[in-house]
XYZ file of C-alpha atoms in Angstrom:
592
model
C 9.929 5.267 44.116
C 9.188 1.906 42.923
C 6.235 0.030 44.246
C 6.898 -2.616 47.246
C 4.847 -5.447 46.633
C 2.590 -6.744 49.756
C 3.795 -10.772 50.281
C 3.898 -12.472 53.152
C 6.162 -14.841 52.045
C 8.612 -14.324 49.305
C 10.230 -16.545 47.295
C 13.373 -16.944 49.283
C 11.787 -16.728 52.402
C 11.423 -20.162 54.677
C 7.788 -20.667 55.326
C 5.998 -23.228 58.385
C 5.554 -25.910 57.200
C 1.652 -26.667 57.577
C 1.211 -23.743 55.418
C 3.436 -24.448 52.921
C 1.228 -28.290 53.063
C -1.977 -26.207 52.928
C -1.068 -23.948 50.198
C 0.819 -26.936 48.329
C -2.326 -28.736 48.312
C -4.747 -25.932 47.255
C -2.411 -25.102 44.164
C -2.563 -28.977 42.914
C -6.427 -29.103 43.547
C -6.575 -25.892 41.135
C -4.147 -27.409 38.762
C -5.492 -31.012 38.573
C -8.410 -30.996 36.639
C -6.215 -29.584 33.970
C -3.544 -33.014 34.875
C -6.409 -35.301 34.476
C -9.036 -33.995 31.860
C -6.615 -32.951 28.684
C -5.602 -36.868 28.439
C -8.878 -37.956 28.880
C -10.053 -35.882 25.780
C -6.770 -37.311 23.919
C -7.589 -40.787 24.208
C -11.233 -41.207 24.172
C -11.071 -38.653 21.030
C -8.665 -40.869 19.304
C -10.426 -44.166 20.811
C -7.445 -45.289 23.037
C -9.356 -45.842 26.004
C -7.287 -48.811 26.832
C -4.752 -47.022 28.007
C -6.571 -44.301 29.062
C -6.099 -44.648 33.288
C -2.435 -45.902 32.931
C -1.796 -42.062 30.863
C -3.628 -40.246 33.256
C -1.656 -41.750 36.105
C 1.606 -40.834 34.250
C 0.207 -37.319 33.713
C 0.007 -36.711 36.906
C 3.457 -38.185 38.216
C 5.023 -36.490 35.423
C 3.196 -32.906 36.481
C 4.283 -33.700 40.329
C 8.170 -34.161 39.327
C 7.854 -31.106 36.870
C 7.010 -28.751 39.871
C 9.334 -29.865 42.109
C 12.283 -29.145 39.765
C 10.923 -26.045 39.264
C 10.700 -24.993 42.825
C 14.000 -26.924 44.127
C 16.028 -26.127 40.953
C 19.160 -28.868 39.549
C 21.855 -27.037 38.300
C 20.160 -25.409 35.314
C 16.880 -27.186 35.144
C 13.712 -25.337 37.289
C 13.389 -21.970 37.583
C 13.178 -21.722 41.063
C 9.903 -20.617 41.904
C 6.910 -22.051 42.627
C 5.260 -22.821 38.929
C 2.556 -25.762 39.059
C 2.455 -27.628 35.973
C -0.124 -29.185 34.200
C -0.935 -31.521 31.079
C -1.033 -29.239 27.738
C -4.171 -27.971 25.867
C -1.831 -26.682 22.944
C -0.900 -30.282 21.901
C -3.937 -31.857 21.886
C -4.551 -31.814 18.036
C -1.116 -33.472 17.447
C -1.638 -35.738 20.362
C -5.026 -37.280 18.787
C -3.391 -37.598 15.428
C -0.224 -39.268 16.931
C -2.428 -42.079 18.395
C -5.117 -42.299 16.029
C -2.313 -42.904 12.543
C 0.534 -44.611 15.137
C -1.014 -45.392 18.593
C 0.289 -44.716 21.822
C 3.847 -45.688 20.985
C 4.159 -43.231 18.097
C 3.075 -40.822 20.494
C 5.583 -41.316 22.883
C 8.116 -41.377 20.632
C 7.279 -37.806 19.024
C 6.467 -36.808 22.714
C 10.160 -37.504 23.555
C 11.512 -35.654 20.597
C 9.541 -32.477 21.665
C 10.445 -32.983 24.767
C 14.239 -32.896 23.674
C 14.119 -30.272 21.605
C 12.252 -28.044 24.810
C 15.647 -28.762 26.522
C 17.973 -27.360 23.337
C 15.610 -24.702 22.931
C 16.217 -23.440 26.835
C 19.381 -23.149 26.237
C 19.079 -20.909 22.926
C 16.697 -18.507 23.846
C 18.958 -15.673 23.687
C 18.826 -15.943 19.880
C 15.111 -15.912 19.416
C 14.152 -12.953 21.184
C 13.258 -10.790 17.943
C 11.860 -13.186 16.385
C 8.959 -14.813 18.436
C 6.732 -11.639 18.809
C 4.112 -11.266 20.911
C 1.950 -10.726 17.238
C 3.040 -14.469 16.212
C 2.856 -15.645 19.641
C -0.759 -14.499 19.334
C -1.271 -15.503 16.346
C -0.313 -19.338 17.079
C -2.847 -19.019 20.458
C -5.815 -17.529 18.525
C -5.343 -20.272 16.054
C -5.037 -23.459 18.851
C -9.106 -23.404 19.679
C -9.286 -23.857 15.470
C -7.631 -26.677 15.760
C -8.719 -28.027 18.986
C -12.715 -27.465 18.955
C -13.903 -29.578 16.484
C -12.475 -32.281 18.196
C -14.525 -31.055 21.292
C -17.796 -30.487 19.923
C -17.435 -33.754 18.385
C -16.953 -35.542 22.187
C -20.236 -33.033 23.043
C -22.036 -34.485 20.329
C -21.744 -38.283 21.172
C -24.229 -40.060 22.871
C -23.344 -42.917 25.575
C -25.352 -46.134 24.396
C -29.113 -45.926 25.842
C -28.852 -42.437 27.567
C -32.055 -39.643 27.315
C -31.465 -37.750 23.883
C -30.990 -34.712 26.465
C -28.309 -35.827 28.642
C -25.365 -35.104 27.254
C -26.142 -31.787 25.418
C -28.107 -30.994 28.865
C -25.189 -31.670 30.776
C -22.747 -30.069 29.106
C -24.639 -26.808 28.962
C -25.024 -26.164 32.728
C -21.255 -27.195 33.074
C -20.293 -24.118 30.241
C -23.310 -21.297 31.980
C -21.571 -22.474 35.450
C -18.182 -21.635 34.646
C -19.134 -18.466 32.498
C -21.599 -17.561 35.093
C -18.890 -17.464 38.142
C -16.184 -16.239 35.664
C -18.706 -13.359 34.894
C -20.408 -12.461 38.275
C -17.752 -14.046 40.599
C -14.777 -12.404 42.572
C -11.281 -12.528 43.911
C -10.781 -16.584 44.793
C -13.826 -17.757 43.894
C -13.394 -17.305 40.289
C -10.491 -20.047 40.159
C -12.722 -22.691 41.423
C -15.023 -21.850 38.205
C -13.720 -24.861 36.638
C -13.957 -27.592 39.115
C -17.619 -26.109 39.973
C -19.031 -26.263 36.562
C -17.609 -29.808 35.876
C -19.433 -30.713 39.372
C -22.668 -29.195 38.244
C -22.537 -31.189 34.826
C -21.868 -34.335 36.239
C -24.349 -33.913 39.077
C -27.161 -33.328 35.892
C -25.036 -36.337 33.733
C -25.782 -38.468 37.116
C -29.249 -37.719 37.350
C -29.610 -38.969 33.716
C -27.273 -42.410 34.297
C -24.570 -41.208 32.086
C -22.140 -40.485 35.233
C -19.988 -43.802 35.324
C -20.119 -44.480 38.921
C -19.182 -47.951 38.316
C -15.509 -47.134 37.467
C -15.815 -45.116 40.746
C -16.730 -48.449 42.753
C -14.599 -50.844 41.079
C -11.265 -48.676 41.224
C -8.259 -49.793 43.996
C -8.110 -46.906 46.884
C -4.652 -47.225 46.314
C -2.040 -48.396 43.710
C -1.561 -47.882 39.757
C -2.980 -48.748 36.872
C -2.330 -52.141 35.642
C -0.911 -51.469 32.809
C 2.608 -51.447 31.186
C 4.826 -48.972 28.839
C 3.951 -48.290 25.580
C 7.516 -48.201 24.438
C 8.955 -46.055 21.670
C 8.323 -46.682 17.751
C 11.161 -46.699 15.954
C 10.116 -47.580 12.642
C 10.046 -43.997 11.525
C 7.142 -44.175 9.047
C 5.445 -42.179 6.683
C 3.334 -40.759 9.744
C 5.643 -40.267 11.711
C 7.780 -37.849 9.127
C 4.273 -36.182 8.828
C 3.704 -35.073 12.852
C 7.666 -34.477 13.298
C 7.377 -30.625 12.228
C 3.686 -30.018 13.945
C 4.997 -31.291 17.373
C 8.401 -29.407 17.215
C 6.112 -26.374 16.088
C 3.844 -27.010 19.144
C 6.568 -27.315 21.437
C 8.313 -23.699 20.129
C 4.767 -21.966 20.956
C 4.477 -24.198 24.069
C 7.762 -22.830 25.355
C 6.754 -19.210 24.450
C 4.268 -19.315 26.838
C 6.156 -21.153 29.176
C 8.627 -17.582 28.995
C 5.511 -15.497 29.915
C 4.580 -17.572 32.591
C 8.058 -18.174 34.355
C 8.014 -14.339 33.939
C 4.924 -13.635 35.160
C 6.092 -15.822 38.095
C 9.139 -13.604 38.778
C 7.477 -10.387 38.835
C 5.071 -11.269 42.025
C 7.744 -13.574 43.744
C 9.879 -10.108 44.549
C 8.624 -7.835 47.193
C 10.841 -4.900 45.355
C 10.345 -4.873 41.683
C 13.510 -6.160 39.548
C 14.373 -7.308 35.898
C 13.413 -10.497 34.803
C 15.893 -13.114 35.284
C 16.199 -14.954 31.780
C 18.497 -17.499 33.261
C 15.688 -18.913 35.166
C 13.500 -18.227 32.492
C 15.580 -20.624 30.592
C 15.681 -22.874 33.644
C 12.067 -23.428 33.487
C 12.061 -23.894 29.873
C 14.652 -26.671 30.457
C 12.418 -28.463 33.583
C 9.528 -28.214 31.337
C 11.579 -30.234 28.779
C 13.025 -32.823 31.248
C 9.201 -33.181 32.802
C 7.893 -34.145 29.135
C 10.790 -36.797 28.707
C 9.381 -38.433 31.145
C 5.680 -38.400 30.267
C 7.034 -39.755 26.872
C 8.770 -42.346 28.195
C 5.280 -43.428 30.278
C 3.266 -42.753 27.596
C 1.441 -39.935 28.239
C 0.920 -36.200 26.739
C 3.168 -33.543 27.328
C 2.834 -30.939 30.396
C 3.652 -27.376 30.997
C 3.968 -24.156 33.687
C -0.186 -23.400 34.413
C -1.365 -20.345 34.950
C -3.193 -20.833 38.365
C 0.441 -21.171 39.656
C 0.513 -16.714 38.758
C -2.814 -16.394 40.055
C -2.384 -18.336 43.604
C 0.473 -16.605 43.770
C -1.407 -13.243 43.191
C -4.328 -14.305 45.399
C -2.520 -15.635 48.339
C 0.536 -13.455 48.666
C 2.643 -16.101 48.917
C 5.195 -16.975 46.557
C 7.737 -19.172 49.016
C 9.324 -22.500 47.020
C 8.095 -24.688 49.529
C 4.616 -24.389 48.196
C 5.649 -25.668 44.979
C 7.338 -28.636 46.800
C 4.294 -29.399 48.528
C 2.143 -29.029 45.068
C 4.380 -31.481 43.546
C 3.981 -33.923 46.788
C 0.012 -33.574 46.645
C 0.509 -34.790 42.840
C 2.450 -37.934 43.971
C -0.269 -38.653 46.206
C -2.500 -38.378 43.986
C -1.449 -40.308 41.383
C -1.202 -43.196 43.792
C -5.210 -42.918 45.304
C -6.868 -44.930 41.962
C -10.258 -44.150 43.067
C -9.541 -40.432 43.532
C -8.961 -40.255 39.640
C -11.594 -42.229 38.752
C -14.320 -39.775 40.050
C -12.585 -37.184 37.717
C -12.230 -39.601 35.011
C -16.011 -41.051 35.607
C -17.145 -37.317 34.107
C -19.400 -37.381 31.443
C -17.173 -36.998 28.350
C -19.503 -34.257 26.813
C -19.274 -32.011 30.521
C -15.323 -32.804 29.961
C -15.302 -31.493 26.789
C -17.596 -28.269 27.676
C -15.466 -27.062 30.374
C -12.096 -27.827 28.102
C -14.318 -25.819 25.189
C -14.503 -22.368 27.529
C -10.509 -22.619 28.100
C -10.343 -22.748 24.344
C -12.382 -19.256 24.266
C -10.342 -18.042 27.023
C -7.139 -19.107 25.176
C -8.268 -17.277 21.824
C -9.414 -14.231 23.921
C -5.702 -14.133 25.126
C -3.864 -14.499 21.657
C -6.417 -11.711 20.472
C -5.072 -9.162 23.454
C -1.846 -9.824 22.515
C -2.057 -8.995 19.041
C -4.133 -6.142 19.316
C -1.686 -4.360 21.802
C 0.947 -5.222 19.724
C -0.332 -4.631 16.095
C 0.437 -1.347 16.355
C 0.960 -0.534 13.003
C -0.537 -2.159 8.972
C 2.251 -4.699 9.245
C 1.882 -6.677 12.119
C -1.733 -6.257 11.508
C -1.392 -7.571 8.440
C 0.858 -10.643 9.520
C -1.467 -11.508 12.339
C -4.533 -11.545 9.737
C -2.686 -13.009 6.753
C -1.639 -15.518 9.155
C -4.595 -16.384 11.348
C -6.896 -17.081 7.887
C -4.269 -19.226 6.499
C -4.142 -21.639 9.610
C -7.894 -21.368 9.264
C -7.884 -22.310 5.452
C -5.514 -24.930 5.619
C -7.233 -27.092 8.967
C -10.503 -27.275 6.962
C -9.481 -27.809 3.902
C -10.530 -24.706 1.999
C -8.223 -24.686 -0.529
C -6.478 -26.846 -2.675
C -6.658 -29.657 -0.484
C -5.328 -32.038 -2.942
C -1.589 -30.042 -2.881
C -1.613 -28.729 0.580
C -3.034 -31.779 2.549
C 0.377 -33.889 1.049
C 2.775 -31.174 0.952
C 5.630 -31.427 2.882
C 4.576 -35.048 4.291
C 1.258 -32.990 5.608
C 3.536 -30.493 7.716
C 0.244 -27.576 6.393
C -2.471 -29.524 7.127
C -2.443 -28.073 10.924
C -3.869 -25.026 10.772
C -2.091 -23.837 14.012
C 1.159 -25.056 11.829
C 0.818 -23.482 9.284
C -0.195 -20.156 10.060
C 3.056 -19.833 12.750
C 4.815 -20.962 10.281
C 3.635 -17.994 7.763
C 3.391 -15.792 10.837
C 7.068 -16.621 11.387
C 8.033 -16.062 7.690
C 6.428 -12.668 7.425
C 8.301 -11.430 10.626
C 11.360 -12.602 9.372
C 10.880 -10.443 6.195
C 9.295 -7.511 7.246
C 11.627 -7.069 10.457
C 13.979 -3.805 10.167
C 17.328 -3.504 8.634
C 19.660 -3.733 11.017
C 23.423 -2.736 10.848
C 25.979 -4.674 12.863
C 29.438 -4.102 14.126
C 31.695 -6.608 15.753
C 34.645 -5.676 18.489
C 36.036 -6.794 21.202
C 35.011 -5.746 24.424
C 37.747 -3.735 25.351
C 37.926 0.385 25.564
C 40.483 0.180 22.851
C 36.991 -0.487 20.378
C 35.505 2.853 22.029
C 36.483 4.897 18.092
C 35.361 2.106 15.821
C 32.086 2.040 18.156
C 31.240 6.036 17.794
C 32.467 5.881 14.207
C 29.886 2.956 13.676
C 27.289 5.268 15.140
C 27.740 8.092 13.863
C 27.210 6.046 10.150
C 24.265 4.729 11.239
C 22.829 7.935 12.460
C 23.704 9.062 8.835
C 22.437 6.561 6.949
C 18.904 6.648 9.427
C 18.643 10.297 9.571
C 18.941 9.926 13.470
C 22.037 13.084 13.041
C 19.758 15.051 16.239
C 20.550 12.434 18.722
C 23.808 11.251 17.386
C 25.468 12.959 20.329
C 23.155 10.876 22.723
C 23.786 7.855 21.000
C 27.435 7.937 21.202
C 27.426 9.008 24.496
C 24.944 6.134 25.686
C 27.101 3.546 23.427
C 30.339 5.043 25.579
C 28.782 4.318 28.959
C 27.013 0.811 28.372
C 30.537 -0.193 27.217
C 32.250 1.135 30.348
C 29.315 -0.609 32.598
C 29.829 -4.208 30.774
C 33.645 -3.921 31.257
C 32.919 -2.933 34.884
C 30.744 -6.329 35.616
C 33.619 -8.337 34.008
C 37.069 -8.888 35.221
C 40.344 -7.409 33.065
C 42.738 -9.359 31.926
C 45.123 -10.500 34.387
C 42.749 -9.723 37.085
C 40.888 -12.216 39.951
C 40.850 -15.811 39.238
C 42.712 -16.890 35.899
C 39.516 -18.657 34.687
C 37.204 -15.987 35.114
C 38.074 -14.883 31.166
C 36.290 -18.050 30.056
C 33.349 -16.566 31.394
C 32.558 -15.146 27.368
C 33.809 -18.560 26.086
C 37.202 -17.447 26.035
C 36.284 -14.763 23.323
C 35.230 -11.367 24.983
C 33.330 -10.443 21.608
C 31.245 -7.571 21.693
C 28.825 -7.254 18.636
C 26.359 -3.760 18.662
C 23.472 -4.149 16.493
C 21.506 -0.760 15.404
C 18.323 -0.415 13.982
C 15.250 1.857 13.296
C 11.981 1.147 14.231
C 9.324 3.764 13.793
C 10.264 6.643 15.509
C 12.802 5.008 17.462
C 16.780 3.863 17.047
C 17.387 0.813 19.125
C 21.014 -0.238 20.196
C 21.947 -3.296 21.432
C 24.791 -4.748 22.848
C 25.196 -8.183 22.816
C 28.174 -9.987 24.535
C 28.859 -13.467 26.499
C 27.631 -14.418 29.690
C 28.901 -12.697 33.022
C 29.277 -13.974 36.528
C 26.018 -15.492 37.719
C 25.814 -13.206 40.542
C 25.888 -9.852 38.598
C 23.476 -7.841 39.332
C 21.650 -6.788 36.362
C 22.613 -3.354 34.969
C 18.582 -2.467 34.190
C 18.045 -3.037 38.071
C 21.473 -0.713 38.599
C 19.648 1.923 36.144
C 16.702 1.833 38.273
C 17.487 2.137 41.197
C 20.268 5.074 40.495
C 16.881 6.294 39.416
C 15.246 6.100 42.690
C 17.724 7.974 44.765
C 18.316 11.359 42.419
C 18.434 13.217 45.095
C 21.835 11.234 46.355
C 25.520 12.492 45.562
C 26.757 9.789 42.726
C 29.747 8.287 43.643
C 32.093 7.296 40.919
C 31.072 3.816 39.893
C 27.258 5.310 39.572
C 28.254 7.705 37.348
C 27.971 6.058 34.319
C 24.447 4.880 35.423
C 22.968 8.082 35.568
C 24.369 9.215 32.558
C 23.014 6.310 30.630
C 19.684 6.767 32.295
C 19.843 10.451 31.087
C 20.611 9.449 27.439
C 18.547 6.635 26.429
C 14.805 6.645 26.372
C 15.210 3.212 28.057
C 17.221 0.272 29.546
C 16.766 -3.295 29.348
C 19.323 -5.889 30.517
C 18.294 -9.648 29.235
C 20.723 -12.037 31.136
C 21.170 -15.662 29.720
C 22.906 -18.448 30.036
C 25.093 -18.029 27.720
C 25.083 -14.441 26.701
C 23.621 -10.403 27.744
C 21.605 -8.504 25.719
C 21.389 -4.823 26.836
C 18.861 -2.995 24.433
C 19.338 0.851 24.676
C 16.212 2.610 22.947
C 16.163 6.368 21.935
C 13.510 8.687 20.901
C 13.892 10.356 17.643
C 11.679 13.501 18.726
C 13.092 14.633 21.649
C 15.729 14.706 24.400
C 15.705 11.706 26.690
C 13.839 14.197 29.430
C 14.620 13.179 33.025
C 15.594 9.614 32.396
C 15.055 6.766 31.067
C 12.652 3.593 31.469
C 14.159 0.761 32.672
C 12.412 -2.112 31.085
């Protein structure tokens, strides 16, 4: 029997108000150092402090409207669930260089055209699910800290004019053995709070030593914004501009990656019964992500994204009801509009800012390390994610032939996390199996050219022992899609258009170590189908009931394949059947 997870509230149950206020509030409090401090570094690293308080505010405004939409979800932008967002770490690097070579309208302008290609990219994720592996996923995150750290120990390093030789290096250092400290010794809760207590600590020591700006504190408004205006977009498409296009539209792929494991993440503790992943809301959040960074282009700020805290609130609080992401997205409205709350933030010590920010970089290379060693199970994606990873690191300090690669390509290899996704992306691509592909129509008139198409591939693979189950699994995922779709001539006479008006079935088969992988890939059903992995499932779970007819096919699929997963998009299914080469399937399969 499946586990039932504990929540008190799920995420389509109504919750009272006051809590949902409480919890809304605790979630932004978690999330907003994160809204606050990543711009700060961005502009006082590439000396734009001018417009330093009018991008924070936007940060924040732009965070508050991201969460809402992806709690109260527009058509097909916001997931649904609660998901806090906050500013980026991943595009800091591009962020300094865009204001440093074009200033803050060049920034906003590439900011934009990240932000755009976010929203094209929800709606295409169906087609990149092969090739963004958790091994170049991983290999893009343990490369970001690279790229980001010198720029922090540089902010460490600087001393503010007539300060104690000690402050800064002094403060910074109890901020980083706070956080580690609690991280390391502290539970449940408590840990979260790691952040906002080290930064306290350091600025508590940066105050002691004068270098805590408590004159900002005392001369900002207690409420109002910034008096400043928008930066505007640069249109002039320069030379420099040319040069950051492919690093930001890089950034903002890997961004959105982790925006899928996140919105995912999300799904999985919002359910008190365990079911598949939704990938239409997956794309959803993808898609409020993009329309959130629009904005904080258009105001001039860096680009945001789903936080984590938003999984681990969830996890901690058992509470996963949309209202608390309403509320979190009202507490960062508020916020944006109390001046002198973000000055105390913003009066931190630059080096303490840039010591906490450091240990998320270690945390963030720690986490693209896990995922490649779980997934590097073999010399080639080993290989990738090392060939890869030393690149990036070769090319962002210049280690060799800096006079070809710094110019090539208008500079597109002179970000190490750029270039080594890129090479992580171009070994995949050549190294991924051989796949063989047949195209039908989705009718049980294709049922021979199907089995013959198996039974060639089974050939060709040397799969001939479970040729029988693959023909016989191929048979019954057929029969289930046909079931979730309406025949010809059937229901409402629009319904067909449901697969664009083409009903195109195309089964791809492949070989990958031990195992032959079908899948079936076909247009989008009704948005209310319930997900044939969850159908396989729970068949599963009650084995000890009679089938009736239309569960027949389920438990004979279940029986066949090793496992089940059902991806549903937008705009098309994937149903991935995977077989073991050494064996019967045994008592059923995994669905998932």
């Amino acid at each position: 029997m499946s586990e039932v997870r504990d929540l008190r509230y799920g995420v389509e149950d109504r919750i009272p108000g006051p809590l949902a206020l409480g919890l809304g509030l605790q979630l932004a409090t978690l999330c907003v150092n994160g809204v606050v401090l990543m711009p700060t570094v961005v502009f006082r690293a590439a000396g734009a402090e001018d417009h330093l308080l009018w991008a924070v505010f936007a940060s924040v405004v732009a965070c508050g409207v991201s969460t809402v939409l992806q709690a109260v979800r527009v058509g097909r932008i916001g997931a649904g669930y609660v998901i806090a967002h906050g500013s980026s770490a991943i595009f800091i690097a591009v962020c300094v260089a865009a204001l440093a070579q074009g200033g803050p309208a060049m920034l906003a302008t590439l900011v934009v055209l990240s932000a755009l290609f976010q929203v094209g990219l929800s709606g295409r994720l169906s087609l990149l699910h092969r090739m963004l592996t958790p091994v170049v996923t991983g290999t893009v995150i343990m490369l970001l800290p690279v790229t980001v750290t010198p720029i922090l120990f540089d902010m460490i390093s600087r001393m503010p004019p007539g300060a104690p030789a000690v402050a800064a290096p002094l403060s910074a250092g109890v901020a980083v053995s706070v956080i580690v400290g609690i991280t390391l010794k502290g539970t449940g809760s408590f840990r979260l709070w790691a952040p906002v207590i080290g930064l306290v600590a350091g600025s508590l020591v940066g105050g002691a030593f004068g270098i805590y700006d408590f004159g900002l504190v005392a001369d900002a408004a207690w409420v109002g914004i910034p008096s400043s205006r928008l930066p505007g977009l640069d249109l002039g498409f320069g030379p420099a501009f040319w040069g950051l296009v492919p690093a930001f539209l890089f950034v903002a792929l890997i961004g959105s990656t982790k925006s899928v494991a996140i919105a995912i993440a999300v799904q999985r503790l919002s359910w008190r019964r365990p079911r598949a992943v939704d990938y239409r809301a997956v794309q959803s959040a993808v898609a409020a992500e993009g329309v959130g960074n629009v904005l904080a282009g258009l105001a001039g700020t860096i680009p945001n994204t789903p936080f984590a805290p938003s999984v681990a609130a969830s996890e901690v609080t058992r509470v996963a009801a949309r209202g608390v992401g309403i509320a979190a997205g009202i507490a960062f409205f508020a916020l944006a509009l109390l001046p002198k709350a973000l000055a105390v933030i913003l009066a931190i010590p630059q080096g303490v800012v840039a010591a906490a920010i450091l240990v998320t970089m270690v945390m963030f290379f720690v986490v693209g390390m896990r995922e490649v060693a779980l997934n590097a199970a073999n010399v080639r994606t080993g290989l990738i994610a090392g060939v890869s990873f030393w690149t990036g690191v070769a090319l962002e300090f210049d280690l060799v032939f800096p006079e070809y690669f710094a110019r090539f390509a208008g500079g597109l290899l002179s970000n190490g996390m750029t270039a080594g996704g890129v090479v992580a992306l171009l070994l995949t691509a050549a190294t991924m199996p051989r796949s063989s592909r047949h195209r039908c129509a989705l009718d049980v008139a294709a049922l021979p050219g199907i089995r013959e198409f198996v039974r060639a591939f089974a050939a060709r693979r040397g799969l001939e022992a479970i040729r029988d189950r693959l023909e016989a699994a191929s048979e019954e995922t057929l029969l289930a899609l046909l079931d979730s779709r309406p025949q010809s001539g059937e229901g409402d006479p629009g319904r067909e258009a449901a697969d664009g008006g083409r009903r195109e079935l195309v089964l791809t088969a492949r070989k990958e170590n031990d195992q032959a992988v079908l899948e079936f890939r076909v247009g989008a059903a009704d948005s209310d189908q319930l997900n044939l992995q969850d159908r396989v499932s729970w068949v599963g779970e009650q084995a000890d009931v009679p089938p009736v007819e239309q569960d027949l096919s389920l438990r004979l699929l279940r029986h066949f394949a090793s496992s089940v997963r059902h991806q549903q998009f937008q705009n098309a299914e994937v149903v991935t059947l995977r077989f073991s080469a050494a064996g019967p399937a045994g008592k059923g399969a995994r669905s998932g």
